[in-house]
Structures are given as structure tokens and as C-alpha cells.
Amino acid sequence: DASQLKEEILAKYPRKVAKKRAKAMVINDPNESQEIGANIRTVPGIITQRGCTYAGCKGVVLGPTRDIINLVHGPIGCSFYAWLTRRNQTRALEGDPNFITYAFSTDMQDENIVFGGEAKLKDAIREAFDTFHPSSIGIFSTCPVGLIGDDVHAVAREMKEELGINIFGFSCEGYRGVSQSAGHHIANNGIFKHVVGNDDRERTGKYQVNLLGEYNIGGDAFEIESLFEEIGVTLISTYSGNSTVESFAYSHTADLNMVMCHRSINYIAEMMEEKYGIPWFKVNFIGAESTAKSLRKMAEYFGDPEMIAKVEEVIAREMLKVKAVAEAVKPKVEGKLAMMFVGGSRAHHYQDLFTELGVRVVSAGYEFAHRDDYEGREVLPNIKIDADTRNIEDLVVTKDEEKYRDDLAEKKAKLEADGYEFKDYKGMMPDMQKNSLVIDDVNHWETEKLIEFYKPDMFCAGIKEKYVVQKYGVPLKQLHSYDYGGPYAAFGGAINFYKEMERMLGTDIWKLVDTPWK
Ligand code: ICS
């Protein structure tokens, strides 16, 4: 069983490493509260799946936003490898700016490392301004910037003054946190400080919402947007798939924040509630059942009978299509085994899609999530704050007496009294089967042992794992970029995913793989 596998994995490690890794592997019991070691530094020498803090800040959170110039201060490689490989899509309106197809970099050279790069950064900002006339520019620090001490914030202030547009910097040097998770937090802080609340424009809809933590990979956000539109909900802003900085600036005019990826964006949800009184709850639009549940929860929040009826109508109509495909695919894939090791929320969300097909998830884990994403938010007060976390600024946010929405706070209190849950993420572990193996920050050695042990029919991870796993004769589905596929969100996305699983699980080609070491 799983405990034997865990022993075998740990036996290979030096004693100290084994002790560390033992805490990151939990044999799951959904009815017990179990602690997992998460958001802890990777042991040097281990091949981790993780990315860096700059990746989380520039690549993940700000990267999908199209009307800002995201200028990377650093060596060209940092920009090149963040250049649309995440497959985040956007749809600019006619005549509107869209800068995400570009890679902006100061292209630091040895000379700048030795003598400082601030002058080059200023020139780059002026050049970007003269060429593109953006309304805002973000500056992203890569590792050398922190090492040589360039002050990107001072440069931002100076250039903001000179050019008269919004310019702000991020101290998101790659090494600043233990993973990209630190970069999410830094990005959340920066957007909140420099953008949110800048534009108090008039309401345009009766029911206004923000969708937080949806990045439009493979067009996921488009699927969700069209549902909202049909239901009569005005989507002010998505953080940050198919988004604009312009919309972030008035996103505080929303009546509700729905959080899709808890890990990357819970900070903004919390800060917006503190300052403006906008309640938030967790949603999930991956999986047909989860989508239905999330839509119902939204309709219940607004309590408009017309919206409630519309939601039911949409669910009934879409479920017919979804069920037809699921019923055709399920017999072909039912009982197969899957495992998924992805980022900070998809390893949880995608289990729903597999469950809908009768595929069993035997092992799963996040790369960089925190204990609350595994065990639920009730453990938040018990999470030890270590030096790596303390490194990241925790903004102190206070109530905005003028803009605070007392009406929403009252609405929330009333709903809560009826058992409606806000801020209620319960994490991945309670949703996983008993004795499944939960692993944080899995590495290549552990991946190989997992494959040998479980012989899974499907492995879900990313590009760094893909070809190693496939050489074992196991198909790998990238749950970061979706390979070339998607969207997989909402009802239409569920259908796409079922078909993809039918294609990948139904072929015998993987049995023909002759590994070089056999
Ligand atoms: Fe959130 Mo890859 Fe998201 Fe998640 Fe996050 Fe990343 Fe991607 Fe992955 C992400 S924001 S880039 S849902 S869109 S950093 S797939 S935690 S690792 S699972």
C-alpha cells in the first residue's frame, strides 16, 4: 500500500532529507485532520517542479493583462521563457491595446551588473512609452536586480512623474520566496496598492462581480464569461485572464468576488473585503458539477428569482450535452488510474473532471501551495511564519470609510446566519480518497517511484515532466498549458476534456513505447 511506497521513496534519501520529505507526503484520510509540510524550501539538488518568484509575479498574475507594458528588468532569458508559453489568451476590443504578444526586457548585460542597471531601465521605460503610449508600465525585477541593488521603485516613481502615466515596480526577484507563490503575493500587493480603487466609475450592471484567480489558459475564461453574460451578471474584471489594468482600477465597484484559484489571489480577495466590504467565496468552474454548484451559489447570493431560474435553465440545458458525452466516454475509461502534480490549485480542481468519468485519482499534490490549500483555511492561524514568508510584505489594509459597502457586509451577515459560507476553502485533502498519497513539491525521483508503484494510466503535470513520464509508457496531460487543447472550464470545457481523455486513455500506443533502459 501507500505506506510501503513512502518507505521505499524515503529509504533512498540522506537522513535529513528523508525527514523533510516525510512531512511532505501524507497518506490521506479525508475524515482526519492531517498536517502536510508545504511552502517549504526545496532541498538543493532535488529536481523540483517549482518555478521562481518572478514567474509567479510577472508570468502568472500580471502576464495575462493586455493593456499594461510588463517590462522585465533583467537578462533576456527571463523574458524569453515567459513569452506566452503559458497559453493565456486575451481578446482585445477593436482599437484597444494588446501588449501580451510582446516580450519587453531591459536585456541586462555584464556591464549593467557591474555598474548598475537603473539608467538602462529608465531608457527602456522611455522607449516603451514613446513607441506604444501605454496607460501603465509594470517593472519586474529578476534575480540580478536584487543582488546589485537597483531600486526599481525609485525609478518607477521618477518615471511616473516624468511621463505622467501609472508606473510601478515589483521586487519579485526569483530567489525572494521558496517558489512562484511568493510572486503571487507580491503581485497582489502591487496591484492593490497601485491600481485598485483608482477609478470610481458609475455602475453599468444590476449585479456586478469579479472573478479572481482565473487566467484564461486555453480560453477557459471565455467559457465562464459567456455563462455570466447569459445569466445577466456583469463581469467587471477577471484577475487576470482576458483582463485590463483599466478594469482592475474600478473592480472595487463589484458586489461580489468569486475566487477560482485560491492560492494565487486570495490576498486581493481579503484586502478588497477589508477595505471595501466586498464579500468573497470560493468557486470552481472545472468540472460540470462544480460549475453548476458555483453558478447556483452565485445566484443564491444575489437572491434574484429571475436569475435563479435562469441559472437552472442554463444548467439543465448544458448538463444534457455534458451527460451525453460523459456517458459515451465513461465506459471506455472508467476504473483507470490518474495522478496529478500541478501548481497550486489545479491538482485539486481537475480531480472533479476525472471523478465525473469514473477515473480514480491515486496520488496528487501541489508544487507550491500552502497548507490551507491542502487542509483547508481553518489551519491558517496554525501556520508557522518562517523567514521565507516574512520576507514578503504583508500589506496592512484598513476600511475605506467612504467607499465601504455596508450593504454588502449586512447581506453577508444575513446569508451567513442561514448557513451560507464565505471565505470557505476546505482544501484538497478532504476531497481525496482514503489512502491516496498526497505529496507536496514532488520531484523526479518520487515521480519515477510513483509510476513504478501505481502504474497509472494518466499522469498530469507539466512540460518538465512530460517526456520523462512518456518514456515510461504513460501518457502525460499538461494541466498547465493544456498542451495544445482547451478550454476545459465550465460545461463546454468539460466536454472538451472528456473527449481528450477518451483520446489519450483509449489508445494502445503507449504500450509500444520501448524505454531505452529496458
Ligand atoms: Fe493558480 Mo501553471 Fe494557475 Fe494554478 Fe497558479 Fe501556475 Fe497555472 Fe498552475 C497555476 S495561478 S501557471 S491555477 S493558471 S502559478 S497551471 S496556482 S502552476 S495549478
Coordinates of N, CA and C in Angstrom, one line a residue, residues 5-212:
L5 N 5.2 2.3 -0.2 CA 5.8 3.2 -1.2 C 6.5 4.3 -0.6
K6 N 5.9 4.9 0.4 CA 6.5 6.1 1.0 C 7.9 5.7 1.6
E7 N 7.9 4.5 2.3 CA 9.1 4.0 2.9 C 10.2 3.8 1.8
E8 N 9.8 3.2 0.7 CA 10.7 3.0 -0.3 C 11.3 4.3 -0.9
I9 N 10.5 5.3 -1.0 CA 11.0 6.6 -1.5 C 12.0 7.2 -0.6
L10 N 11.6 7.2 0.7 CA 12.4 7.8 1.7 C 13.8 7.1 1.9
A11 N 13.8 5.8 1.7 CA 14.9 5.0 2.0 C 16.2 5.5 1.2
K12 N 15.9 6.0 0.1 CA 17.0 6.5 -0.9 C 17.6 7.8 -0.4
Y13 N 16.9 8.5 0.4 CA 17.4 9.9 0.8 C 18.4 9.8 2.0
P14 N 19.3 10.8 2.0 CA 20.1 11.0 3.2 C 19.1 11.3 4.4
R15 N 19.5 11.0 5.6 CA 18.7 11.1 6.8 C 17.9 12.4 6.9
K16 N 18.6 13.5 6.8 CA 18.0 14.8 7.0 C 16.9 15.1 5.9
V17 N 17.3 14.7 4.7 CA 16.4 14.9 3.5 C 15.1 14.1 3.7
A18 N 15.4 12.8 4.2 CA 14.2 11.9 4.4 C 13.3 12.5 5.4
K19 N 13.8 13.1 6.4 CA 13.0 13.7 7.5 C 12.1 14.8 6.9
K20 N 12.7 15.6 6.1 CA 12.0 16.7 5.5 C 10.9 16.2 4.5
R21 N 11.3 15.3 3.6 CA 10.3 14.8 2.6 C 9.2 14.0 3.3
A22 N 9.5 13.3 4.4 CA 8.4 12.5 5.1 C 7.2 13.4 5.4
K23 N 7.5 14.6 5.8 CA 6.5 15.6 6.2 C 5.6 16.0 5.0
A24 N 6.3 16.0 3.8 CA 5.6 16.4 2.6 C 4.7 15.3 1.9
M25 N 4.7 14.1 2.5 CA 4.0 13.0 2.0 C 3.0 12.5 3.0
V26 N 1.7 12.6 2.7 CA 0.7 12.2 3.6 C -0.2 11.1 3.0
I27 N -0.4 10.0 3.7 CA -1.4 9.0 3.3 C -2.7 9.5 3.8
N28 N -3.5 9.9 2.8 CA -4.7 10.6 3.1 C -5.8 9.9 3.9
D29 N -6.4 10.6 4.8 CA -7.6 10.2 5.5 C -8.5 11.4 5.5
P30 N -9.6 11.4 4.6 CA -10.4 12.6 4.5 C -11.2 12.9 5.7
N31 N -11.2 12.0 6.7 CA -12.0 12.2 7.9 C -11.2 12.7 9.1
E32 N -9.8 12.7 8.8 CA -8.9 13.1 9.9 C -8.3 14.5 9.5
S33 N -7.9 15.3 10.5 CA -7.1 16.4 10.1 C -5.7 16.0 10.2
Q34 N -5.0 16.1 9.0 CA -3.6 15.7 8.9 C -2.8 16.8 8.5
E35 N -1.6 17.0 9.0 CA -0.8 18.1 8.6 C 0.2 17.7 7.5
I36 N 0.4 18.6 6.6 CA 1.3 18.3 5.5 C 2.4 19.4 5.5
G37 N 3.6 19.1 5.2 CA 4.7 20.1 5.1 C 4.6 20.7 3.7
A38 N 4.3 22.0 3.6 CA 4.1 22.7 2.4 C 4.7 24.1 2.4
N39 N 5.0 24.7 1.3 CA 5.6 26.0 1.2 C 6.9 26.1 2.0
I40 N 7.7 25.0 1.8 CA 9.0 24.9 2.4 C 10.0 24.8 1.3
R41 N 11.2 25.4 1.6 CA 12.3 25.3 0.6 C 12.5 23.9 0.1
T42 N 12.8 23.9 -1.2 CA 13.2 22.6 -1.8 C 14.6 22.3 -1.4
V43 N 14.9 21.0 -1.2 CA 16.3 20.7 -0.8 C 17.2 20.8 -2.1
P44 N 18.3 21.5 -2.0 CA 19.1 21.7 -3.1 C 19.6 20.4 -3.7
G45 N 19.6 20.3 -5.0 CA 20.0 19.0 -5.6 C 18.8 18.2 -6.1
I46 N 17.7 18.5 -5.5 CA 16.4 17.8 -5.9 C 15.9 18.4 -7.2
I47 N 15.4 17.6 -8.1 CA 14.8 18.2 -9.3 C 13.3 18.5 -9.0
T48 N 13.1 19.8 -8.7 CA 11.7 20.2 -8.4 C 10.9 20.6 -9.6
Q49 N 9.6 20.6 -9.4 CA 8.7 21.1 -10.5 C 8.6 22.7 -10.4
R50 N 9.0 23.2 -9.3 CA 8.7 24.6 -9.0 C 9.3 25.6 -9.9
G51 N 8.7 26.8 -9.9 CA 9.2 27.9 -10.6 C 9.7 29.0 -9.6
C52 N 10.0 30.2 -10.1 CA 10.6 31.2 -9.2 C 9.6 32.3 -8.9
T53 N 9.9 33.2 -8.1 CA 9.1 34.3 -7.6 C 8.7 35.2 -8.8
Y54 N 9.7 35.5 -9.6 CA 9.4 36.3 -10.8 C 8.4 35.7 -11.7
A55 N 8.4 34.4 -11.8 CA 7.4 33.6 -12.6 C 6.0 33.8 -12.1
G56 N 5.9 33.8 -10.8 CA 4.6 33.9 -10.2 C 4.0 35.4 -10.3
C57 N 4.9 36.3 -10.2 CA 4.5 37.7 -10.3 C 4.3 38.2 -11.7
K58 N 5.3 38.1 -12.5 CA 5.1 38.6 -13.9 C 4.4 37.6 -14.8
G59 N 4.8 36.3 -14.7 CA 4.2 35.4 -15.6 C 2.8 35.1 -15.3
V60 N 2.5 34.8 -14.0 CA 1.2 34.3 -13.6 C 0.2 35.4 -13.5
V61 N 0.5 36.4 -12.6 CA -0.6 37.3 -12.2 C -0.7 38.5 -13.2
L62 N 0.4 39.1 -13.5 CA 0.3 40.3 -14.4 C 0.4 39.9 -15.8
G63 N 1.0 38.8 -16.1 CA 1.3 38.5 -17.5 C 0.1 38.5 -18.4
P64 N -1.1 38.0 -18.0 CA -2.3 37.9 -18.9 C -2.9 39.3 -19.1
T65 N -2.5 40.3 -18.5 CA -3.2 41.6 -18.6 C -2.7 42.4 -19.8
R66 N -3.6 42.8 -20.7 CA -3.1 43.2 -22.0 C -2.8 44.6 -22.2
D67 N -3.3 45.5 -21.3 CA -3.1 47.0 -21.6 C -2.0 47.6 -20.8
I68 N -1.2 46.7 -20.1 CA 0.0 47.2 -19.4 C 1.2 46.7 -20.1
I69 N 2.2 47.5 -20.1 CA 3.5 47.0 -20.6 C 4.3 46.4 -19.4
N70 N 4.4 45.1 -19.4 CA 5.2 44.4 -18.4 C 6.6 44.3 -18.8
L71 N 7.4 45.2 -18.2 CA 8.8 45.3 -18.6 C 9.7 44.6 -17.6
V72 N 10.4 43.6 -18.1 CA 11.3 42.8 -17.2 C 12.6 43.4 -17.2
H73 N 13.1 43.7 -15.9 CA 14.4 44.3 -15.7 C 15.3 43.1 -15.4
G74 N 16.1 42.7 -16.4 CA 16.9 41.5 -16.2 C 17.5 41.0 -17.5
P75 N 18.2 39.8 -17.4 CA 18.7 39.2 -18.6 C 17.6 38.7 -19.5
I76 N 17.9 38.6 -20.8 CA 16.8 38.3 -21.7 C 16.1 37.0 -21.5
G77 N 16.9 36.0 -21.0 CA 16.3 34.7 -20.8 C 15.0 34.7 -20.0
C78 N 15.0 35.5 -19.0 CA 13.8 35.5 -18.1 C 12.6 36.0 -18.9
S79 N 12.7 36.9 -19.8 CA 11.6 37.3 -20.6 C 11.3 36.2 -21.7
F80 N 12.3 35.7 -22.3 CA 12.1 34.8 -23.4 C 11.2 33.6 -22.9
Y81 N 11.6 33.0 -21.7 CA 10.9 31.8 -21.3 C 9.5 32.2 -20.6
A82 N 9.2 33.5 -20.5 CA 7.9 33.8 -20.0 C 7.0 34.4 -21.2
W83 N 7.4 34.1 -22.4 CA 6.8 34.8 -23.5 C 5.6 33.9 -24.1
L84 N 4.5 34.0 -23.5 CA 3.2 33.4 -23.9 C 3.2 31.8 -23.9
T85 N 4.2 31.2 -23.3 CA 4.3 29.8 -23.2 C 3.2 29.2 -22.3
R86 N 2.6 30.1 -21.5 CA 1.5 29.6 -20.6 C 0.2 29.5 -21.3
R87 N 0.1 30.0 -22.5 CA -1.1 29.9 -23.4 C -2.3 30.7 -22.8
N88 N -2.0 31.8 -22.1 CA -3.0 32.6 -21.6 C -3.5 33.5 -22.7
Q89 N -4.8 33.4 -23.0 CA -5.4 34.1 -24.1 C -6.0 35.4 -23.8
T90 N -6.2 36.3 -24.7 CA -6.9 37.5 -24.5 C -7.7 38.0 -25.7
R91 N -8.7 38.8 -25.5 CA -9.5 39.3 -26.7 C -9.6 40.8 -26.6
A92 N -8.7 41.5 -27.2 CA -8.8 43.0 -27.2 C -10.0 43.4 -28.1
L93 N -10.6 44.5 -27.6 CA -11.7 45.1 -28.4 C -11.0 45.9 -29.6
E94 N -11.6 46.0 -30.6 CA -11.1 46.8 -31.8 C -10.5 48.1 -31.3
G95 N -9.2 48.2 -31.7 CA -8.6 49.5 -31.4 C -7.9 49.6 -30.0
D96 N -8.2 48.6 -29.2 CA -7.7 48.6 -27.8 C -6.2 48.0 -27.8
P97 N -5.4 48.5 -26.9 CA -4.1 48.0 -26.9 C -4.0 46.5 -26.4
N98 N -3.1 45.8 -27.0 CA -2.8 44.4 -26.5 C -1.3 44.2 -26.6
F99 N -0.6 44.2 -25.4 CA 0.8 44.1 -25.4 C 1.3 42.7 -25.1
I100 N 0.4 41.7 -24.9 CA 0.9 40.4 -24.4 C 1.6 39.6 -25.4
T101 N 1.5 40.0 -26.7 CA 2.2 39.3 -27.7 C 3.7 39.7 -27.7
Y102 N 4.0 40.8 -27.0 CA 5.4 41.3 -27.0 C 6.1 40.7 -25.8
A103 N 7.5 40.7 -25.8 CA 8.3 40.5 -24.7 C 9.1 41.7 -24.4
F104 N 8.9 42.4 -23.3 CA 9.7 43.6 -23.0 C 10.8 43.3 -22.0
S105 N 12.0 43.7 -22.3 CA 13.1 43.4 -21.4 C 14.2 44.5 -21.5
T106 N 14.8 44.7 -20.4 CA 16.0 45.6 -20.5 C 17.2 44.9 -21.0
D107 N 17.1 43.6 -21.1 CA 18.3 42.9 -21.7 C 19.6 43.2 -21.0
M108 N 19.6 43.0 -19.7 CA 20.8 43.4 -18.9 C 22.1 42.6 -19.4
Q109 N 23.1 43.4 -19.4 CA 24.4 42.8 -19.8 C 25.4 42.9 -18.6
D110 N 26.6 42.2 -18.7 CA 27.6 42.2 -17.6 C 27.8 43.6 -17.1
E111 N 28.0 44.5 -18.1 CA 28.2 45.9 -17.8 C 27.2 46.5 -16.8
N112 N 25.9 46.2 -17.0 CA 24.9 46.7 -16.1 C 25.0 46.0 -14.7
I113 N 25.4 44.8 -14.7 CA 25.5 44.1 -13.4 C 26.6 44.8 -12.6
V114 N 27.7 45.2 -13.3 CA 28.8 45.8 -12.6 C 28.6 47.2 -12.2
F115 N 28.0 48.0 -13.2 CA 27.9 49.4 -12.9 C 26.4 49.9 -12.6
G116 N 25.5 48.9 -12.5 CA 24.1 49.3 -12.2 C 23.3 49.4 -13.4
G117 N 22.0 49.0 -13.3 CA 21.1 49.0 -14.5 C 20.0 50.0 -14.5
E118 N 20.1 51.0 -13.5 CA 18.9 51.9 -13.4 C 18.8 52.8 -14.6
A119 N 19.9 53.3 -15.2 CA 19.9 54.2 -16.3 C 19.3 53.4 -17.5
K120 N 19.7 52.2 -17.7 CA 19.2 51.4 -18.8 C 17.7 51.2 -18.6
L121 N 17.3 51.0 -17.4 CA 15.8 50.8 -17.1 C 15.0 52.0 -17.5
K122 N 15.5 53.2 -17.1 CA 14.8 54.4 -17.4 C 14.7 54.6 -18.9
D123 N 15.8 54.3 -19.6 CA 15.8 54.4 -21.1 C 14.7 53.5 -21.7
A124 N 14.7 52.3 -21.1 CA 13.7 51.3 -21.6 C 12.3 51.8 -21.4
I125 N 12.0 52.4 -20.3 CA 10.7 52.9 -20.0 C 10.3 54.0 -21.0
R126 N 11.3 54.9 -21.2 CA 11.0 56.0 -22.2 C 10.8 55.4 -23.6
E127 N 11.6 54.4 -23.9 CA 11.4 53.9 -25.3 C 10.0 53.2 -25.4
A128 N 9.7 52.4 -24.4 CA 8.4 51.7 -24.4 C 7.2 52.8 -24.5
F129 N 7.4 53.8 -23.7 CA 6.4 54.9 -23.7 C 6.2 55.6 -25.1
D130 N 7.4 55.9 -25.6 CA 7.4 56.6 -26.9 C 6.8 55.7 -28.0
T131 N 7.1 54.5 -28.0 CA 6.7 53.6 -29.0 C 5.2 53.2 -28.9
F132 N 4.8 52.9 -27.7 CA 3.4 52.3 -27.5 C 2.4 53.2 -26.8
H133 N 2.8 54.2 -26.1 CA 1.9 55.1 -25.4 C 0.9 54.3 -24.5
P134 N 1.4 53.4 -23.6 CA 0.6 52.6 -22.7 C 0.1 53.5 -21.6
S135 N -1.0 53.1 -20.9 CA -1.5 53.9 -19.8 C -0.8 53.4 -18.5
S136 N -0.1 52.3 -18.5 CA 0.7 51.9 -17.4 C 1.8 51.0 -17.8
I137 N 2.8 51.0 -16.9 CA 4.0 50.1 -17.1 C 4.3 49.5 -15.8
G138 N 4.5 48.2 -15.8 CA 5.0 47.5 -14.6 C 6.4 47.0 -14.8
I139 N 7.2 47.2 -13.7 CA 8.6 46.8 -13.8 C 8.8 45.5 -13.0
F140 N 9.4 44.5 -13.5 CA 9.6 43.2 -12.8 C 11.0 42.9 -12.6
S141 N 11.4 42.8 -11.3 CA 12.8 42.5 -11.0 C 13.2 41.1 -11.1
T142 N 14.3 40.8 -11.8 CA 14.8 39.4 -11.8 C 15.9 39.3 -10.8
C143 N 16.5 38.1 -10.6 CA 17.5 37.9 -9.6 C 18.6 38.9 -9.5
P144 N 19.3 39.2 -10.6 CA 20.4 40.2 -10.5 C 20.1 41.5 -10.0
V145 N 18.8 42.0 -10.3 CA 18.4 43.3 -9.8 C 18.5 43.4 -8.3
G146 N 18.0 42.4 -7.6 CA 18.1 42.4 -6.1 C 19.6 42.3 -5.7
L147 N 20.4 41.5 -6.4 CA 21.8 41.3 -6.0 C 22.6 42.6 -6.1
I148 N 22.4 43.4 -7.2 CA 23.2 44.6 -7.4 C 22.5 45.8 -6.7
G149 N 21.3 45.7 -6.3 CA 20.6 46.8 -5.6 C 20.0 47.9 -6.4
D150 N 19.7 47.6 -7.7 CA 18.9 48.6 -8.4 C 17.6 48.9 -7.7
D151 N 17.2 50.2 -7.6 CA 16.0 50.5 -6.9 C 14.9 50.7 -7.9
V152 N 14.1 49.7 -8.2 CA 13.1 49.8 -9.3 C 11.9 50.7 -8.8
H153 N 11.7 50.7 -7.5 CA 10.6 51.5 -7.0 C 10.9 53.0 -7.2
A154 N 12.2 53.4 -6.9 CA 12.5 54.8 -7.1 C 12.5 55.2 -8.6
V155 N 12.9 54.3 -9.4 CA 12.9 54.5 -10.9 C 11.4 54.7 -11.3
A156 N 10.6 53.8 -10.8 CA 9.1 53.9 -11.1 C 8.5 55.2 -10.7
R157 N 8.9 55.7 -9.5 CA 8.3 57.0 -9.1 C 8.8 58.1 -10.0
E158 N 10.1 58.1 -10.3 CA 10.7 59.1 -11.1 C 10.1 59.2 -12.5
M159 N 9.9 58.0 -13.1 CA 9.4 57.9 -14.4 C 7.9 58.2 -14.5
K160 N 7.2 57.9 -13.4 CA 5.8 58.2 -13.3 C 5.6 59.7 -13.4
E161 N 6.4 60.4 -12.7 CA 6.4 61.9 -12.6 C 6.7 62.4 -14.0
E162 N 7.8 61.9 -14.6 CA 8.2 62.4 -15.9 C 7.2 62.1 -17.0
L163 N 6.6 60.9 -17.1 CA 5.8 60.6 -18.2 C 4.3 60.8 -18.0
G164 N 3.9 60.9 -16.7 CA 2.5 61.2 -16.4 C 1.6 60.0 -16.6
I165 N 2.1 58.7 -16.6 CA 1.3 57.5 -16.6 C 1.6 56.7 -15.3
N166 N 0.7 55.7 -15.1 CA 0.9 54.9 -13.9 C 2.1 53.9 -14.1
I167 N 3.1 54.1 -13.3 CA 4.3 53.2 -13.4 C 4.6 52.7 -12.0
F168 N 4.8 51.3 -11.9 CA 5.1 50.8 -10.6 C 6.0 49.6 -10.7
G169 N 6.8 49.3 -9.7 CA 7.7 48.2 -9.7 C 7.4 47.1 -8.8
F170 N 7.9 45.9 -9.1 CA 7.8 44.7 -8.2 C 9.1 44.2 -7.8
S171 N 9.4 44.0 -6.5 CA 10.6 43.4 -6.1 C 10.3 41.9 -6.0
C172 N 10.3 41.3 -7.2 CA 9.9 39.9 -7.3 C 11.1 39.0 -7.8
E173 N 12.3 39.4 -7.3 CA 13.4 38.6 -7.7 C 13.2 37.1 -7.5
G174 N 13.7 36.4 -8.5 CA 13.4 34.9 -8.5 C 13.6 34.2 -7.2
Y175 N 14.6 34.6 -6.4 CA 15.0 33.9 -5.2 C 14.2 34.4 -4.0
R176 N 13.4 35.4 -4.1 CA 12.8 36.1 -3.0 C 11.9 35.2 -2.1
G177 N 11.3 34.2 -2.7 CA 10.5 33.2 -1.9 C 10.9 31.8 -2.2
V178 N 10.2 30.8 -1.7 CA 10.6 29.5 -2.0 C 10.1 29.0 -3.3
S179 N 9.2 29.7 -3.9 CA 8.6 29.3 -5.2 C 7.9 30.5 -5.9
Q180 N 7.1 30.2 -6.9 CA 6.3 31.3 -7.5 C 5.2 31.8 -6.6
S181 N 4.9 31.1 -5.6 CA 3.8 31.5 -4.7 C 4.1 32.9 -4.1
A182 N 5.4 33.1 -3.8 CA 5.8 34.4 -3.2 C 5.5 35.5 -4.2
G183 N 5.7 35.2 -5.5 CA 5.4 36.2 -6.6 C 4.0 36.5 -6.7
H184 N 3.1 35.6 -6.4 CA 1.6 35.9 -6.5 C 1.4 36.9 -5.4
H185 N 1.9 36.7 -4.2 CA 1.6 37.6 -3.1 C 2.1 39.0 -3.4
I186 N 3.3 39.1 -4.0 CA 3.9 40.4 -4.3 C 3.1 41.1 -5.4
A187 N 2.6 40.3 -6.4 CA 1.8 40.9 -7.4 C 0.5 41.4 -6.9
N188 N -0.1 40.6 -6.0 CA -1.4 41.0 -5.4 C -1.2 42.3 -4.7
N189 N -0.2 42.4 -3.9 CA 0.1 43.7 -3.1 C 0.3 44.9 -4.1
G190 N 1.0 44.7 -5.1 CA 1.3 45.8 -6.1 C 0.1 46.2 -6.8
I191 N -0.8 45.3 -7.3 CA -2.0 45.7 -7.9 C -2.9 46.5 -7.0
F192 N -3.0 45.9 -5.8 CA -3.9 46.5 -4.8 C -3.4 48.0 -4.4
K193 N -2.1 48.1 -4.3 CA -1.5 49.4 -3.9 C -1.6 50.4 -5.0
H194 N -1.3 50.0 -6.2 CA -1.1 51.0 -7.3 C -2.3 51.1 -8.2
V195 N -3.2 50.2 -8.2 CA -4.3 50.2 -9.2 C -5.7 50.2 -8.7
V196 N -6.0 49.2 -7.8 CA -7.4 49.0 -7.4 C -7.9 50.3 -6.7
G197 N -9.1 50.7 -7.1 CA -9.7 51.9 -6.5 C -9.4 53.2 -7.1
N198 N -8.6 53.2 -8.2 CA -8.2 54.4 -8.9 C -9.3 55.0 -9.7
D199 N -10.3 54.2 -10.0 CA -11.4 54.7 -10.9 C -12.8 54.4 -10.3
D200 N -13.5 55.4 -9.9 CA -14.8 55.2 -9.2 C -15.9 55.3 -10.3
R201 N -15.8 54.6 -11.3 CA -16.8 54.9 -12.3 C -18.2 54.3 -12.0
E202 N -19.2 54.9 -12.6 CA -20.6 54.5 -12.4 C -20.9 53.0 -12.7
R203 N -21.8 52.5 -12.0 CA -22.2 51.1 -12.2 C -22.8 51.0 -13.6
T204 N -22.6 49.8 -14.2 CA -23.2 49.5 -15.5 C -24.1 48.4 -15.5
G205 N -24.1 47.6 -14.4 CA -25.0 46.4 -14.3 C -25.7 46.4 -13.0
K206 N -26.8 45.6 -13.0 CA -27.5 45.4 -11.7 C -26.7 44.5 -10.7
Y207 N -26.1 43.5 -11.3 CA -25.3 42.6 -10.5 C -23.9 42.6 -11.0
Q208 N -22.9 43.1 -10.2 CA -21.6 43.2 -10.7 C -20.6 42.3 -9.9
V209 N -19.8 41.6 -10.6 CA -18.9 40.6 -9.9 C -17.5 40.7 -10.5
N210 N -16.5 40.3 -9.7 CA -15.2 40.0 -10.2 C -14.9 38.5 -10.1
L211 N -14.2 38.0 -11.1 CA -13.8 36.6 -11.0 C -12.3 36.6 -10.7
L212 N -11.9 36.1 -9.6 CA -10.5 36.2 -9.2 C -9.8 34.8 -9.3

